[in-house]
Coordinates of C-alpha atoms in Angstrom, one line a residue:
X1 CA 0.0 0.0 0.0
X2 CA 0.7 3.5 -0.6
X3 CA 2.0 4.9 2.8
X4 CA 2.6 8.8 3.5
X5 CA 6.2 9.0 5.1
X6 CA 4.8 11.0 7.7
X7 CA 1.7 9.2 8.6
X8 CA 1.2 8.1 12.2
X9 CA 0.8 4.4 12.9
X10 CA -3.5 3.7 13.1
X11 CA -2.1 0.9 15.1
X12 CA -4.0 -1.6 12.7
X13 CA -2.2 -4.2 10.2
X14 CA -3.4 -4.6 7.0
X15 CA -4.2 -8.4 7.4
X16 CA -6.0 -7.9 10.3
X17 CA -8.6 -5.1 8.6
X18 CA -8.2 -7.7 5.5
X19 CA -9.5 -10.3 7.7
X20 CA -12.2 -8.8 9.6
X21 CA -13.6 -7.8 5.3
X22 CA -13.6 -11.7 5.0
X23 CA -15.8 -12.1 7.7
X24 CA -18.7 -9.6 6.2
X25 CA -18.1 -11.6 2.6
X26 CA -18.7 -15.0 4.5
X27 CA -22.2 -13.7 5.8
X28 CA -22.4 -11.9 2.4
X29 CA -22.4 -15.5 0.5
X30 CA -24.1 -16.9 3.6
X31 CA -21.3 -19.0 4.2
X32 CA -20.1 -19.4 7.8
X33 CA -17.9 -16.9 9.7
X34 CA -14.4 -17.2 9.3
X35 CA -14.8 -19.9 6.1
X36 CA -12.8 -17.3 4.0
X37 CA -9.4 -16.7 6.6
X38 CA -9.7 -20.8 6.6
X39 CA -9.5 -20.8 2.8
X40 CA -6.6 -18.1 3.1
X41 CA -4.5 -21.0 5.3
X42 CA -5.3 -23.6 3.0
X43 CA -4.3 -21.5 -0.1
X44 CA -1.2 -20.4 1.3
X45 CA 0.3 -23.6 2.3
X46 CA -1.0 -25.0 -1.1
X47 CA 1.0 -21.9 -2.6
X48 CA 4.3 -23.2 -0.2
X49 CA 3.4 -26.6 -1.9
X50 CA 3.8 -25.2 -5.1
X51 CA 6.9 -23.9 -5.1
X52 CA 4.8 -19.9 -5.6
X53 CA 7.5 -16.8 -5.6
X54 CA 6.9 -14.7 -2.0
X55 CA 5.3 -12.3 -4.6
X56 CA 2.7 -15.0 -5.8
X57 CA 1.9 -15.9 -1.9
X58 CA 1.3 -12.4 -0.6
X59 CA -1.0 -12.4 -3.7
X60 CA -2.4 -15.6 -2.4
X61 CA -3.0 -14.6 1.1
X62 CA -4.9 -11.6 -0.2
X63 CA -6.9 -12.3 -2.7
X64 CA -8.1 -15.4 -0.3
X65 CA -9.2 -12.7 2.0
X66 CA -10.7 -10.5 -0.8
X67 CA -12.2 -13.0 -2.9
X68 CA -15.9 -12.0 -2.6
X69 CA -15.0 -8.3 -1.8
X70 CA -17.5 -7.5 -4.8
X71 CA -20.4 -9.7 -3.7
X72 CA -22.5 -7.2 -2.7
X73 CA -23.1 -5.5 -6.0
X74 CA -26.1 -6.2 -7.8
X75 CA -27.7 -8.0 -4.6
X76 CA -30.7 -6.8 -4.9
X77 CA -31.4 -7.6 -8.3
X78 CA -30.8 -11.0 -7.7
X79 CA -32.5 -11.6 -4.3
X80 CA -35.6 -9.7 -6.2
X81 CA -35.3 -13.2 -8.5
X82 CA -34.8 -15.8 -6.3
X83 CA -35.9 -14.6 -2.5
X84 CA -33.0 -15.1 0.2
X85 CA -29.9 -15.2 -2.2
X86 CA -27.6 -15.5 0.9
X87 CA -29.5 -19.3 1.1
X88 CA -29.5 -20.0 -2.4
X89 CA -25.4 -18.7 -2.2
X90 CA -24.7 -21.0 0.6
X91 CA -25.9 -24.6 -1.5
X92 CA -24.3 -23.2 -4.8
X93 CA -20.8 -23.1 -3.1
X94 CA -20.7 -27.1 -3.4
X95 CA -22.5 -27.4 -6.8
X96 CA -19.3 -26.9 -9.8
X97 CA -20.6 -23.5 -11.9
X98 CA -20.1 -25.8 -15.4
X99 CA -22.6 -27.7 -14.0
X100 CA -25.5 -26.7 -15.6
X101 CA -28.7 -29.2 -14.6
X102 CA -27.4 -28.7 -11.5
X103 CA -27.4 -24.6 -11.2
X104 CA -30.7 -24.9 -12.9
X105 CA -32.6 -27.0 -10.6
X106 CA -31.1 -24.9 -7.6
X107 CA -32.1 -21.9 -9.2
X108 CA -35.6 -23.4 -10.5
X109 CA -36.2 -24.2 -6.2
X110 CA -35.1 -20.8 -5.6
X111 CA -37.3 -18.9 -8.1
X112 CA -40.2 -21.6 -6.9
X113 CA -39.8 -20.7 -3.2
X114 CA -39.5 -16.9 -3.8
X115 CA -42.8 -17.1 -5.2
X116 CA -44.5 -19.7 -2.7
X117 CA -48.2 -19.2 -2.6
X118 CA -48.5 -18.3 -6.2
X119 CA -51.4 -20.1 -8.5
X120 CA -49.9 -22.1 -11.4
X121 CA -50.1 -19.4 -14.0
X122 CA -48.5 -16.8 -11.9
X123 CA -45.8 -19.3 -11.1
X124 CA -44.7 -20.4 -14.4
X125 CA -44.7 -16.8 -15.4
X126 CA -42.3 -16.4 -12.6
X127 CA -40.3 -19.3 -13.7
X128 CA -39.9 -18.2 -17.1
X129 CA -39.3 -14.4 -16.0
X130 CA -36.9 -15.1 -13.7
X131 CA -34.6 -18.0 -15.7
X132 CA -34.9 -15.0 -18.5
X133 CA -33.2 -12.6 -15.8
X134 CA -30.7 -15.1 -14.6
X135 CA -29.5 -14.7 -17.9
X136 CA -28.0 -11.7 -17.0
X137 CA -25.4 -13.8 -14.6
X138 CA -22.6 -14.4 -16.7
X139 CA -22.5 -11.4 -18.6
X140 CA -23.7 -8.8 -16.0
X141 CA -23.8 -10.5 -12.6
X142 CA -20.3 -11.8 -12.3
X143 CA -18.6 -9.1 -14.4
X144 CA -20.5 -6.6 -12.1
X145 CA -18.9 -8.5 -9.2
X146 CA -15.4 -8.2 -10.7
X147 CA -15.4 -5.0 -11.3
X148 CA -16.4 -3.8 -8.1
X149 CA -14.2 -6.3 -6.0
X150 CA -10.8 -4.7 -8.8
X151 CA -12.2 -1.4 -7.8
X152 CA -12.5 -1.4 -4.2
X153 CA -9.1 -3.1 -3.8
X154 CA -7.5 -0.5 -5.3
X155 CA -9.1 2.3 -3.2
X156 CA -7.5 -0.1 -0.3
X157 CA -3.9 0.3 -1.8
X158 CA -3.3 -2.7 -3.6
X159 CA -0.9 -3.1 -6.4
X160 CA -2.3 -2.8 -10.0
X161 CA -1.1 -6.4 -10.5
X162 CA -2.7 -7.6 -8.2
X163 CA -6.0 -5.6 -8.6
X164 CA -6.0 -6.8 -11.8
X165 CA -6.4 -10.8 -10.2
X166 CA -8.5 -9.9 -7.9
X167 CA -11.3 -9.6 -11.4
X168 CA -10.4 -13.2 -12.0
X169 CA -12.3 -14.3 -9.3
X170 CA -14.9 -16.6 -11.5
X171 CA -12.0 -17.7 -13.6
X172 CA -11.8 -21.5 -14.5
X173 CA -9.2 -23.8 -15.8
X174 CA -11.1 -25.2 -18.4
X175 CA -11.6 -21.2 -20.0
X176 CA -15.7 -21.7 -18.9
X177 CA -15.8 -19.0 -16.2
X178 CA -15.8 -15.2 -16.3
X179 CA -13.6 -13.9 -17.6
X180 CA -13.2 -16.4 -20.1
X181 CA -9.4 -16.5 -19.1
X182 CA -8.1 -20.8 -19.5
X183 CA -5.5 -22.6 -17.7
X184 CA -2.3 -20.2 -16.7
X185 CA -3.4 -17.4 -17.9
X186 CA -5.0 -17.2 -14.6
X187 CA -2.9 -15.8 -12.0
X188 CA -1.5 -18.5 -10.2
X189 CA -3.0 -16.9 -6.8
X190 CA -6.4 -17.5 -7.6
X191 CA -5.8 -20.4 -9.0
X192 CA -4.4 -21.4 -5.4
X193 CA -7.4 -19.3 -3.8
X194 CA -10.2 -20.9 -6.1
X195 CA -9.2 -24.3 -5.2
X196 CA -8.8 -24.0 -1.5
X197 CA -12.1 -22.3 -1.1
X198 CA -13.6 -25.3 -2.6
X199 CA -11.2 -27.9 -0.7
X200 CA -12.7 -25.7 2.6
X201 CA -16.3 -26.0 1.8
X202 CA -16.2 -30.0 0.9
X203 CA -14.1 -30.6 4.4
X204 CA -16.6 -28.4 6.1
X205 CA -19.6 -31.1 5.0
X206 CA -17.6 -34.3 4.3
X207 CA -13.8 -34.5 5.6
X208 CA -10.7 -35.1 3.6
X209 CA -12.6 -37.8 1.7
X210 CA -15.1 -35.5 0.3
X211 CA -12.0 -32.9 -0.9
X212 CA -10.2 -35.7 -2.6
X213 CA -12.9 -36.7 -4.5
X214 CA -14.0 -33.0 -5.0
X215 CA -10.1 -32.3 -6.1
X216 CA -10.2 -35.6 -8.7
X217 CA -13.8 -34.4 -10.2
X218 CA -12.7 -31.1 -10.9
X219 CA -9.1 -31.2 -11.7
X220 CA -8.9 -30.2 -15.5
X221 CA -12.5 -28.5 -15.2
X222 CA -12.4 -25.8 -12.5
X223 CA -9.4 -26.1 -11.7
X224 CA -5.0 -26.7 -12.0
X225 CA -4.6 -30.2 -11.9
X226 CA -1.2 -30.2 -10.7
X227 CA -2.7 -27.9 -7.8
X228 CA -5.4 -30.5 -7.4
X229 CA -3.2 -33.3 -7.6
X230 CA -0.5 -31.4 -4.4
X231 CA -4.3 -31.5 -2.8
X232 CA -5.2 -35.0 -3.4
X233 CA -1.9 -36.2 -1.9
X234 CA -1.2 -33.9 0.9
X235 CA -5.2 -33.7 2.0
X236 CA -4.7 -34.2 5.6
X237 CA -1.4 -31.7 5.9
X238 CA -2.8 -28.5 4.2
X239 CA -6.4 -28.9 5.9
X240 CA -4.7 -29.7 9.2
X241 CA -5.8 -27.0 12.3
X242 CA -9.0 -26.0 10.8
X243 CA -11.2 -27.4 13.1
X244 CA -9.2 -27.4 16.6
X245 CA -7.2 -24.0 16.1
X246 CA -8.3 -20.3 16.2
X247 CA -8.0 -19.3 12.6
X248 CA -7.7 -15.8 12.9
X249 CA -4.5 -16.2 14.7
X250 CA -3.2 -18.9 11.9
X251 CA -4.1 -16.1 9.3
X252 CA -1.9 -13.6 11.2
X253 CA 0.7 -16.1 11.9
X254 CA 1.0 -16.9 8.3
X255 CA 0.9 -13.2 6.1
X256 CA 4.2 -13.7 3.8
X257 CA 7.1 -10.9 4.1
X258 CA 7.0 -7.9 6.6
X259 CA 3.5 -7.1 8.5
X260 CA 2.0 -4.1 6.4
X261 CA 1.1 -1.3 9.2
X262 CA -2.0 0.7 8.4
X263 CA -1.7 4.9 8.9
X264 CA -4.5 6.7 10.1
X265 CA -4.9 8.3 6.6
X266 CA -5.3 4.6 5.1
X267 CA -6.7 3.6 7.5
X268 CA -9.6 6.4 7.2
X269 CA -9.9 5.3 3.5
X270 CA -10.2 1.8 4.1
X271 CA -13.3 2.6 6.3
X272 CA -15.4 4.3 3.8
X273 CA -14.5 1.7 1.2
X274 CA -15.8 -0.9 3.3
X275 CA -19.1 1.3 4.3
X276 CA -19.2 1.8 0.3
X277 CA -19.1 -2.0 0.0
X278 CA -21.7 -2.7 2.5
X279 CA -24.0 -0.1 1.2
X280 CA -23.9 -1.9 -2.3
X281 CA -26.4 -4.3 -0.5
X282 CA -29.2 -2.0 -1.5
X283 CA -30.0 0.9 -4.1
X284 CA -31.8 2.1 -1.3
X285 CA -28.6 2.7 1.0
X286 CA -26.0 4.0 -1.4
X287 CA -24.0 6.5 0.2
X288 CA -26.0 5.8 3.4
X289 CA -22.7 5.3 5.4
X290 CA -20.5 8.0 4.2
X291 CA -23.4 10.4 5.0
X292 CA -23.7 9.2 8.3
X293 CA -19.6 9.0 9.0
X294 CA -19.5 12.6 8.0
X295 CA -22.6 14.4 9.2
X296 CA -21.7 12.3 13.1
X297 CA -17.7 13.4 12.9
X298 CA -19.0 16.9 12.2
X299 CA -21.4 16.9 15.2
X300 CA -18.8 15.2 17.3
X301 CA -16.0 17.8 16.6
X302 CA -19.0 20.2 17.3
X303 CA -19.6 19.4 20.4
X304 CA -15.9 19.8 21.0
X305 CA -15.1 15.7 21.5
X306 CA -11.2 15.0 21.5
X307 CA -9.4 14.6 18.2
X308 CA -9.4 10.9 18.8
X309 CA -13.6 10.4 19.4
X310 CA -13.7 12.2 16.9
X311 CA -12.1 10.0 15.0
X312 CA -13.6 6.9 15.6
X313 CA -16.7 8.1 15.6
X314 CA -15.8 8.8 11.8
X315 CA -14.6 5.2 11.5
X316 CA -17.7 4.1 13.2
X317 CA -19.9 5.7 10.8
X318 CA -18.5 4.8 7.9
X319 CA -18.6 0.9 9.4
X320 CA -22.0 1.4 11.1
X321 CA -23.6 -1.2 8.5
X322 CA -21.2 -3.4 7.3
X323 CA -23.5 -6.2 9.4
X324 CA -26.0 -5.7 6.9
X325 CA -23.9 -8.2 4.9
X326 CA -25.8 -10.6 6.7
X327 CA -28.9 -9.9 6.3
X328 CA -30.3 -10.7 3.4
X329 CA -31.0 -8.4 0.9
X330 CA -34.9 -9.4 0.4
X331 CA -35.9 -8.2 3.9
X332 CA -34.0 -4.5 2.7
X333 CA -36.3 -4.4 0.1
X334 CA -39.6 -5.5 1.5
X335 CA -42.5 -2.7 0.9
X336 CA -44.6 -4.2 3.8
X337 CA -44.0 -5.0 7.4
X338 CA -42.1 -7.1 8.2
X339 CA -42.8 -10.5 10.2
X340 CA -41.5 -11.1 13.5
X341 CA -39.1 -14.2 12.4
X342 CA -37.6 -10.9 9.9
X343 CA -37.3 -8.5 11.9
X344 CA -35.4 -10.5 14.6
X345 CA -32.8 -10.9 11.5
X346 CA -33.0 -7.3 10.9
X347 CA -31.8 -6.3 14.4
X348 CA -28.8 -8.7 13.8
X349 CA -27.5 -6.0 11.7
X350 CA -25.5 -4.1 14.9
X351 CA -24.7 -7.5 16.2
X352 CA -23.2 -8.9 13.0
X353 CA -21.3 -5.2 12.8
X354 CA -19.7 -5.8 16.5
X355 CA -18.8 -9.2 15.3
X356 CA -17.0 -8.6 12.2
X357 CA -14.5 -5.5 13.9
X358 CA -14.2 -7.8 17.3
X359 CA -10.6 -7.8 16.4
X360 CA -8.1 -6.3 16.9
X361 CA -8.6 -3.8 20.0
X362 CA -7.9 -0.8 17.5
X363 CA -10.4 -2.3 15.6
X364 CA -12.6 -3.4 18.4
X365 CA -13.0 -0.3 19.9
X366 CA -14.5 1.0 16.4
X367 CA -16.5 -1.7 16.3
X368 CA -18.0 -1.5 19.8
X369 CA -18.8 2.3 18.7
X370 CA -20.7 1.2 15.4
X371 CA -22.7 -1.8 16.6
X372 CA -24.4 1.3 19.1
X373 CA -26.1 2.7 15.9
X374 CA -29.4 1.6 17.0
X375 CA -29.8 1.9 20.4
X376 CA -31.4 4.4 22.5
X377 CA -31.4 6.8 25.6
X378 CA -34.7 5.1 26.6
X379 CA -33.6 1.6 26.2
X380 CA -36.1 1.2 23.1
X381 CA -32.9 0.4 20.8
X382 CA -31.3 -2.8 19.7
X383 CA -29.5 -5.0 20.0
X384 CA -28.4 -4.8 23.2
X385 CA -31.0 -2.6 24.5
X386 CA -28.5 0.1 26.6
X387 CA -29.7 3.2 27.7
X388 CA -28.8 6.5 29.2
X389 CA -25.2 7.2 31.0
X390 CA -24.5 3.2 29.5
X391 CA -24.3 5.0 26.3
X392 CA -21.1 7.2 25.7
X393 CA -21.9 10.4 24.1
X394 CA -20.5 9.7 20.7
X395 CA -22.4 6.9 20.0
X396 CA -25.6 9.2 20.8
X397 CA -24.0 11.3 18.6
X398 CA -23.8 8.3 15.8
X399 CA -27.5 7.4 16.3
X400 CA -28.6 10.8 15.7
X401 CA -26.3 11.1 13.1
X402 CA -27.6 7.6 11.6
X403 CA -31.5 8.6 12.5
X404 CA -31.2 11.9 10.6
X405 CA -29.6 10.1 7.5
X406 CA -31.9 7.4 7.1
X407 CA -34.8 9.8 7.4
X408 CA -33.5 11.9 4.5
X409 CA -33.3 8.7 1.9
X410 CA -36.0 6.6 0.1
X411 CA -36.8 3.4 1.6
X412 CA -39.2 0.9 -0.4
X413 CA -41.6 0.9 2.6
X414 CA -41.9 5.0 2.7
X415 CA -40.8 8.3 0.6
X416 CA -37.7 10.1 1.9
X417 CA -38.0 13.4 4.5
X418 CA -37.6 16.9 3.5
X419 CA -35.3 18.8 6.0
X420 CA -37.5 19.9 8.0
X421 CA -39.6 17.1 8.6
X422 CA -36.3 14.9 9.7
X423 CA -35.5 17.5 11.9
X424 CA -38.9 17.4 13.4
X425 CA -38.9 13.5 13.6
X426 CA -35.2 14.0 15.5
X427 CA -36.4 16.9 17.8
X428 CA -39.5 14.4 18.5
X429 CA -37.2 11.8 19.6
X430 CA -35.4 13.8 22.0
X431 CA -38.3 15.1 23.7
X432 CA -39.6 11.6 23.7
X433 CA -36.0 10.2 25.5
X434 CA -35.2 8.3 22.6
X435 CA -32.3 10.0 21.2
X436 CA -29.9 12.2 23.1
X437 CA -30.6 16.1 23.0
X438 CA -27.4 17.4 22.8
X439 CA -26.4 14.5 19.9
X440 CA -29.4 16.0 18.0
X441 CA -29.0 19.6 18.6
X442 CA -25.5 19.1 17.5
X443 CA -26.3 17.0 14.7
X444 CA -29.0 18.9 12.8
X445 CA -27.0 21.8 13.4
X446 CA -24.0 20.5 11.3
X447 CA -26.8 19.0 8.9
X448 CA -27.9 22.7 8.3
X449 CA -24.3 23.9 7.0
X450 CA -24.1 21.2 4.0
X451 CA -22.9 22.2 1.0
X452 CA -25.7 22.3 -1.8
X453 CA -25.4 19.5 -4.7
X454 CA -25.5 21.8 -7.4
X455 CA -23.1 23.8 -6.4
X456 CA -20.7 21.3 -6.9
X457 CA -18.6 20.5 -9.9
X458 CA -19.9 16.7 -11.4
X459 CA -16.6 14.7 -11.5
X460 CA -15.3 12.8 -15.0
X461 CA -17.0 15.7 -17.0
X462 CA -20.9 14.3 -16.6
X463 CA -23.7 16.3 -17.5
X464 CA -26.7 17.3 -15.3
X465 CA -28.7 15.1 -17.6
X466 CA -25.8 12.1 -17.5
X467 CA -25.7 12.8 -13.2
X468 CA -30.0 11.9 -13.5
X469 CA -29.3 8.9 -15.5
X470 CA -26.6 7.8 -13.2
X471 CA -28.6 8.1 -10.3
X472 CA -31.5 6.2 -11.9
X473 CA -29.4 3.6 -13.0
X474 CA -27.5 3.3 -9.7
X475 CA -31.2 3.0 -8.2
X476 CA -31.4 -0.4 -9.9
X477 CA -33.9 1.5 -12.6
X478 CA -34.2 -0.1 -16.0
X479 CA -33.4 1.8 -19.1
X480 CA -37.3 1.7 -19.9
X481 CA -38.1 3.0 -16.4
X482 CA -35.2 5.9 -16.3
X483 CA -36.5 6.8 -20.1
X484 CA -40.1 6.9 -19.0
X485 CA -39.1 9.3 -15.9
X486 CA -36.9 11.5 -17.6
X487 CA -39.3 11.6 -20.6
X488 CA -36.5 10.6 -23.0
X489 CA -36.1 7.6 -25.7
X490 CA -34.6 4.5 -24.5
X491 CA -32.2 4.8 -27.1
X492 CA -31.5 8.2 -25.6
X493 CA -30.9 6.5 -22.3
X494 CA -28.9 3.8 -23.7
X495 CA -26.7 6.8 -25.3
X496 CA -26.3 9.0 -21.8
X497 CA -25.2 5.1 -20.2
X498 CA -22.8 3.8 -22.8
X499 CA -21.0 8.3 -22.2
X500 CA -21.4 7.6 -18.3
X501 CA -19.5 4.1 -18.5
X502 CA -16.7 6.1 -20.8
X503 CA -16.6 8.7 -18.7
X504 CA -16.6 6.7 -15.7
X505 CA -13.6 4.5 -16.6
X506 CA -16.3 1.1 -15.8
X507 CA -18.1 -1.0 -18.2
X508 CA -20.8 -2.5 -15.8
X509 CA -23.8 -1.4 -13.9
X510 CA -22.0 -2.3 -10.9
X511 CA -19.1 -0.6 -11.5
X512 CA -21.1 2.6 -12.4
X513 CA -23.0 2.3 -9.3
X514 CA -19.6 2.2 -7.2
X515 CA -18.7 5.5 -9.4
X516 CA -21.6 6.9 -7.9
X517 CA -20.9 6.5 -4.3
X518 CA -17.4 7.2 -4.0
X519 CA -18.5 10.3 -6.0
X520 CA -21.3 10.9 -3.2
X521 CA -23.7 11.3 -6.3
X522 CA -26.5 10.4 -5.2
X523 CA -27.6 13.0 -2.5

């Protein structure tokens, strides 16, 4: 990474933030916590195995951890196909993508379960809709992911080299994956990475047996078969530990070359890439985070907090929902009320949050902060229901901070607030006890000094007209539905997308959408 010579120490590695990432992808693809820093170990020793450079295992280690960095984009889309995708993520990880009955009869279940309850007419209308959508997968889906995982590892620091593998993560040996790259022309990292994730997930159901036979099945297919034949015959050696040993500190233990100490400036700009990434979850939320990490730092410093609150409060915003990862992305977008089994996932959200930055303390401490986004004075909050002095003041300061945001943005269930009916809401909830006073006095105050959007300069040289369609787009909007709001042809719309993509540097929805938010367009 790219470190300023002066920059103080943020007292975080890089493989520790790295691996507390993997832990929001694993709930992300529904997989268990901690499956990806298991798939790191397995990777690098199978790298060691190998004979791979130092260069080719610190690209190993990595990209283990970073695999599914991009697996949020598009997640709506697809959960509005097939229900719960985290489910339907967590049985495709043992079914091989070339597979094709296979995928199709797990997607077929998925689209018949989304639609349960549905006559026969309305559900093979389903049916066909939604196997015409899935369609979409290989040329939009996966390339969406790509692009957004490439993107947001470079906003972290990484190397171009190794930005570049980190698109490769649907790759296959036999050239059948996305992108259509064959045999070693994929970096041998992911090469390593793709094979160990697989070898984790067939230990994790059926022990060594199940990974050799997984490893002989797919050897030529999916994946290397020298790599798959170092598998086969040291099974029980590179798998060894997983189940008996804490895995976080195997990960640590085994980064290649010198530890990579974050600074508080990257550190910062890890933060809002990782609010970024949870916020892809749903076109309702984009931007959610970095609105809330800058409107709470503002009212923190306000209130005249010390440079280090302030600071984590900052952090803690940006990181507020990165617990959202696991929750699923059909409950976000639910017009209705929600039923009591999903709303007890829906107040996970903070606990999954606290989980994922348990570790280290630097990192804890953050963590701690951000997982107190929904509680309140009163004790009405969740998920720990704390209340008055329990609550320190900068996390009354982050729930105003969060409350005002929210209130200010679309949400299927209900239109978004004009300023002064969120401030009203906010003062309500102070005289109520449910939020802190002070927090909100300080918070709308700050929230009444924002800059205007068009007053601002639209970056890459977009139009006003290209900045609508952008936002539309980034909304999950089709080019029919964007056309028939903006009163324009579809052609037209087509036009404005295929300038914003050129403009944009990105050649995907997904990555457009990313554009977007780092570019805090959509306000």
């Amino acid at each position: 990474m790219n470190t300023p010579q002066t920059a103080a120490d943020s007292g975080v590695r890089l493989a520790e933030l790295m691996a507390a990432l993997s832990v929001a992808t694993d709930l992300g693809m529904g997989l268990p916590m901690e499956q990806a820093m298991a798939s790191c170990i397995v990777a690098v020793r199978l790298g060691e195995a190998a004979g791979f450079s130092q260069t080719d295992l610190r690209d190993t280690y990595y990209e283990a951890l970073l695999r599914y960095v991009g697996c949020n984009a598009d997640t709506a889309w697809f959960a509005s196909i097939v229900g719960d995708e985290m489910a339907l993520r967590s049985e495709i990880a043992l079914i091989d993508s070339a597979d094709t009955p296979a995928v199709l009869g797990l997607m077929l279940r998925s689209i018949r379960g989304a639609n349960a309850g549905a006559g026969p007419l309305r559900m093979a209308q389903a049916m066909v809709r939604g196997l015409a959508q899935l369609g979409q997968v290989p040329t939009s889906f996966f390339p969406g992911h790509c692009e957004v995982a490439s993107r947001l590892a470079e906003r972290m620091g990484f190397a171009p080299s190794f930005v570049k593998t980190v698109g490769q993560l649907y790759a296959r040996w036999d050239g059948k994956g996305v992108p259509a790259l064959k045999g070693e022309q994929i970096a041998p990292a992911m090469q390593a990475v793709s094979l160990a994730q697989d070898a984790v997930n067939f230990f994790r159901v059926g022990g060594t047996a199940a990974v050799r036979k997984m490893a002989q099945e797919r050897s030529g297919k999916a994946h290397s078969p020298h790599l798959c034949r170092l598998l086969s015959e040291h099974c029980d050696g590179l798998l060894a530990g997983l189940q008996d040993e804490p895995v976080w500190d195997q990960v640590l233990a085994l980064e290649p070359g010198e530890p990579v100490r974050l600074s508080e400036w990257q550190l910062d700009a890890a933060c809002e890439a990782m609010g970024d990434f949870a916020d892809l979850k749903s076109p309702h939320h984009l931007g959610h985070s970095r609105r809330v990490s800058q409107l709470a730092a503002a009212a923190a410093q306000h209130l005249g907090l010390a440079d280090a609150e302030v600071a984590r409060v900052r952090r803690a915003g940006g990181l507020h929902d990165i617990g959202r990862c696991g929750v699923s992305a059909e409950l976000a977008a639910r017009t209705g009320p929600l039923t009591d089994r999903q709303w007890e996932q829906m107040r996970l959200h903070p606990y999954h949050t606290g989980r994922i930055l348990a570790r280290p303390q630097a990192l804890a401490q953050i963590g701690e902060m951000a997982s107190m986004h929904h509680e309140r004075s009163d004790g009405s909050g969740y998920f720990q229901g704390r209340s008055g002095a329990t609550l320190p003041l900068a996390a009354r300061v982050l729930a105003a901070a969060d409350r005002y945001c929210a209130l200010r943005e679309t949400r299927p269930h209900r239109a978004a607030a004009d300023d002064a009916q969120a401030a009203a809401t906010l003062l309500r909830d102070a005289q109520e006890g449910k939020l802190d006073a002070q927090a909100v006095g300080a918070a709308l105050h700050c929230a009444g000094h924002r800059v205007p959007r068009n007053t601002m300069k639209a970056p890459a040289g977009l139009s006003e007209r290209e900045l609508e369609v952008l936002r539309h787009l980034a909304r999950g909007h089709t080019l029919k539905a964007v056309a028939r709001d903006l009163g324009l042809s579809v052609k037209t719309v087509d036009r404005h997308v295929q300038n914003i993509y050129a403009k944009a540097g990105v050649s995907t929805r997904a990555g457009a959408t990313l554009f977007a938010v780092e570019n805090q367009l959509l306000d």
